[in-house]
């Protein structure tokens, strides 16, 4: 009777990766299942810590820079530092032009009235 274990990561692929190493001999049936569960727990903790950083920065989406910060601040993830070192740090981007106030140019509403400021600035249209 074979039991079907519910794993988040495919055990067959894990076994294939393990067998790709020439130094690995026989693989016990439970090994890919245990590795899958270990990988699941590892990923859950990494994602939870990264999500905390995202929330703390009041972000809406988890960014690669948040993951990089998580790896840098959590000692247990030090072994990932070489992988994330090329990820650019998140810089605050300037506000979009739509939301940005332009202090250099005064805003003038266009109007067809002859006595309006727009008419005075633009001059007569005739």
Coordinates of C-alpha atoms in Angstrom, one line a residue:
X1 CA 0.0 0.0 0.0
X2 CA 1.6 3.2 -1.2
X3 CA 0.7 6.4 0.7
X4 CA 0.2 9.5 -1.3
X5 CA 1.7 12.5 0.6
X6 CA 0.5 16.0 0.0
X7 CA 3.6 18.0 -0.7
X8 CA 3.9 21.5 -2.1
X9 CA 7.0 20.6 -4.2
X10 CA 7.1 17.7 -6.6
X11 CA 8.9 14.7 -5.1
X12 CA 9.7 13.2 -8.4
X13 CA 11.6 16.3 -9.5
X14 CA 13.4 16.4 -6.2
X15 CA 14.4 12.8 -6.6
X16 CA 15.6 13.5 -10.1
X17 CA 17.7 16.4 -8.9
X18 CA 19.2 14.3 -6.2
X19 CA 20.0 11.5 -8.6
X20 CA 21.8 14.0 -11.0
X21 CA 24.7 14.0 -8.5
X22 CA 27.0 11.1 -9.2
X23 CA 28.0 10.8 -5.6
X24 CA 24.4 10.0 -4.5
X25 CA 23.6 6.4 -4.4
X26 CA 20.2 4.9 -3.6
X27 CA 17.6 7.3 -2.3
X28 CA 15.1 6.2 0.4
X29 CA 11.5 6.7 -0.4
X30 CA 11.0 9.2 2.4
X31 CA 13.9 11.4 1.4
X32 CA 12.2 13.5 -1.3
X33 CA 9.2 13.8 0.9
X34 CA 11.2 15.2 3.8
X35 CA 13.2 17.5 1.5
X36 CA 9.9 18.8 0.0
X37 CA 8.5 19.5 3.5
X38 CA 11.8 21.2 4.5
X39 CA 11.8 23.3 1.4
X40 CA 8.2 24.3 2.1
X41 CA 9.0 25.4 5.7
X42 CA 12.1 27.3 4.5
X43 CA 10.2 29.1 1.8
X44 CA 7.3 29.9 4.2
X45 CA 9.7 31.6 6.7
X46 CA 11.6 33.5 4.0
X47 CA 8.4 34.8 2.5
X48 CA 6.9 35.7 5.9
X49 CA 10.0 37.7 6.9
X50 CA 10.1 39.4 3.5
X51 CA 6.3 40.2 3.7
X52 CA 7.0 41.8 7.2
X53 CA 9.6 44.1 5.6
X54 CA 7.1 45.0 2.8
X55 CA 4.4 45.8 5.4
X56 CA 6.9 47.8 7.5
X57 CA 7.8 49.9 4.4
X58 CA 4.1 50.2 3.6
X59 CA 4.5 48.5 0.3
X60 CA 1.6 46.9 -1.6
X61 CA 3.7 44.2 -3.4
X62 CA 6.7 42.2 -2.3
X63 CA 9.7 43.5 -4.3
X64 CA 13.1 41.9 -5.0
X65 CA 14.7 44.6 -2.9
X66 CA 12.6 43.5 0.1
X67 CA 13.9 40.0 -0.3
X68 CA 17.4 41.3 -0.5
X69 CA 16.9 43.3 2.7
X70 CA 15.5 40.2 4.4
X71 CA 18.6 38.2 3.4
X72 CA 20.8 41.0 4.7
X73 CA 19.1 41.4 8.1
X74 CA 18.4 37.7 8.9
X75 CA 21.5 35.8 9.9
X76 CA 20.0 32.4 9.0
X77 CA 19.6 33.5 5.3
X78 CA 23.3 34.6 5.0
X79 CA 24.0 31.8 2.5
X80 CA 21.7 33.5 0.0
X81 CA 23.6 36.8 0.1
X82 CA 25.7 36.1 -3.0
X83 CA 22.5 35.3 -4.9
X84 CA 20.8 38.6 -4.1
X85 CA 23.8 40.9 -4.2
X86 CA 23.1 42.0 -7.7
X87 CA 19.5 43.0 -6.9
X88 CA 19.3 46.8 -6.9
X89 CA 18.2 48.5 -3.7
X90 CA 14.8 50.1 -3.9
X91 CA 15.1 53.8 -4.4
X92 CA 12.2 56.2 -3.9
X93 CA 11.0 57.1 -7.3
X94 CA 10.0 60.7 -7.9
X95 CA 6.3 61.4 -8.0
X96 CA 4.7 61.2 -11.4
X97 CA 4.2 64.4 -13.4
X98 CA 0.5 64.0 -12.9
X99 CA 0.8 64.3 -9.1
X100 CA 3.9 66.6 -9.1
X101 CA 3.4 70.3 -8.4
X102 CA 5.3 72.5 -10.8
X103 CA 6.3 75.5 -8.8
X104 CA 8.2 77.3 -11.6
X105 CA 5.2 78.0 -13.9
X106 CA 2.0 79.6 -12.7
X107 CA -1.2 77.9 -13.8
X108 CA -3.5 80.0 -15.9
X109 CA -7.0 78.8 -16.7
X110 CA -7.9 79.4 -20.3
X111 CA -11.0 81.5 -20.7
X112 CA -12.7 83.3 -23.5
X113 CA -13.6 86.3 -21.5
X114 CA -11.8 89.4 -22.8
X115 CA -11.2 90.7 -19.3
X116 CA -9.6 87.4 -18.0
X117 CA -6.0 87.0 -17.0
X118 CA -5.5 84.4 -19.9
X119 CA -6.7 87.0 -22.4
X120 CA -4.3 89.7 -20.9
X121 CA -1.3 87.3 -20.9
X122 CA -1.9 85.9 -24.4
X123 CA -2.9 89.2 -25.9
X124 CA -5.7 89.9 -28.3
X125 CA -6.5 87.0 -30.7
X126 CA -7.5 89.3 -33.5

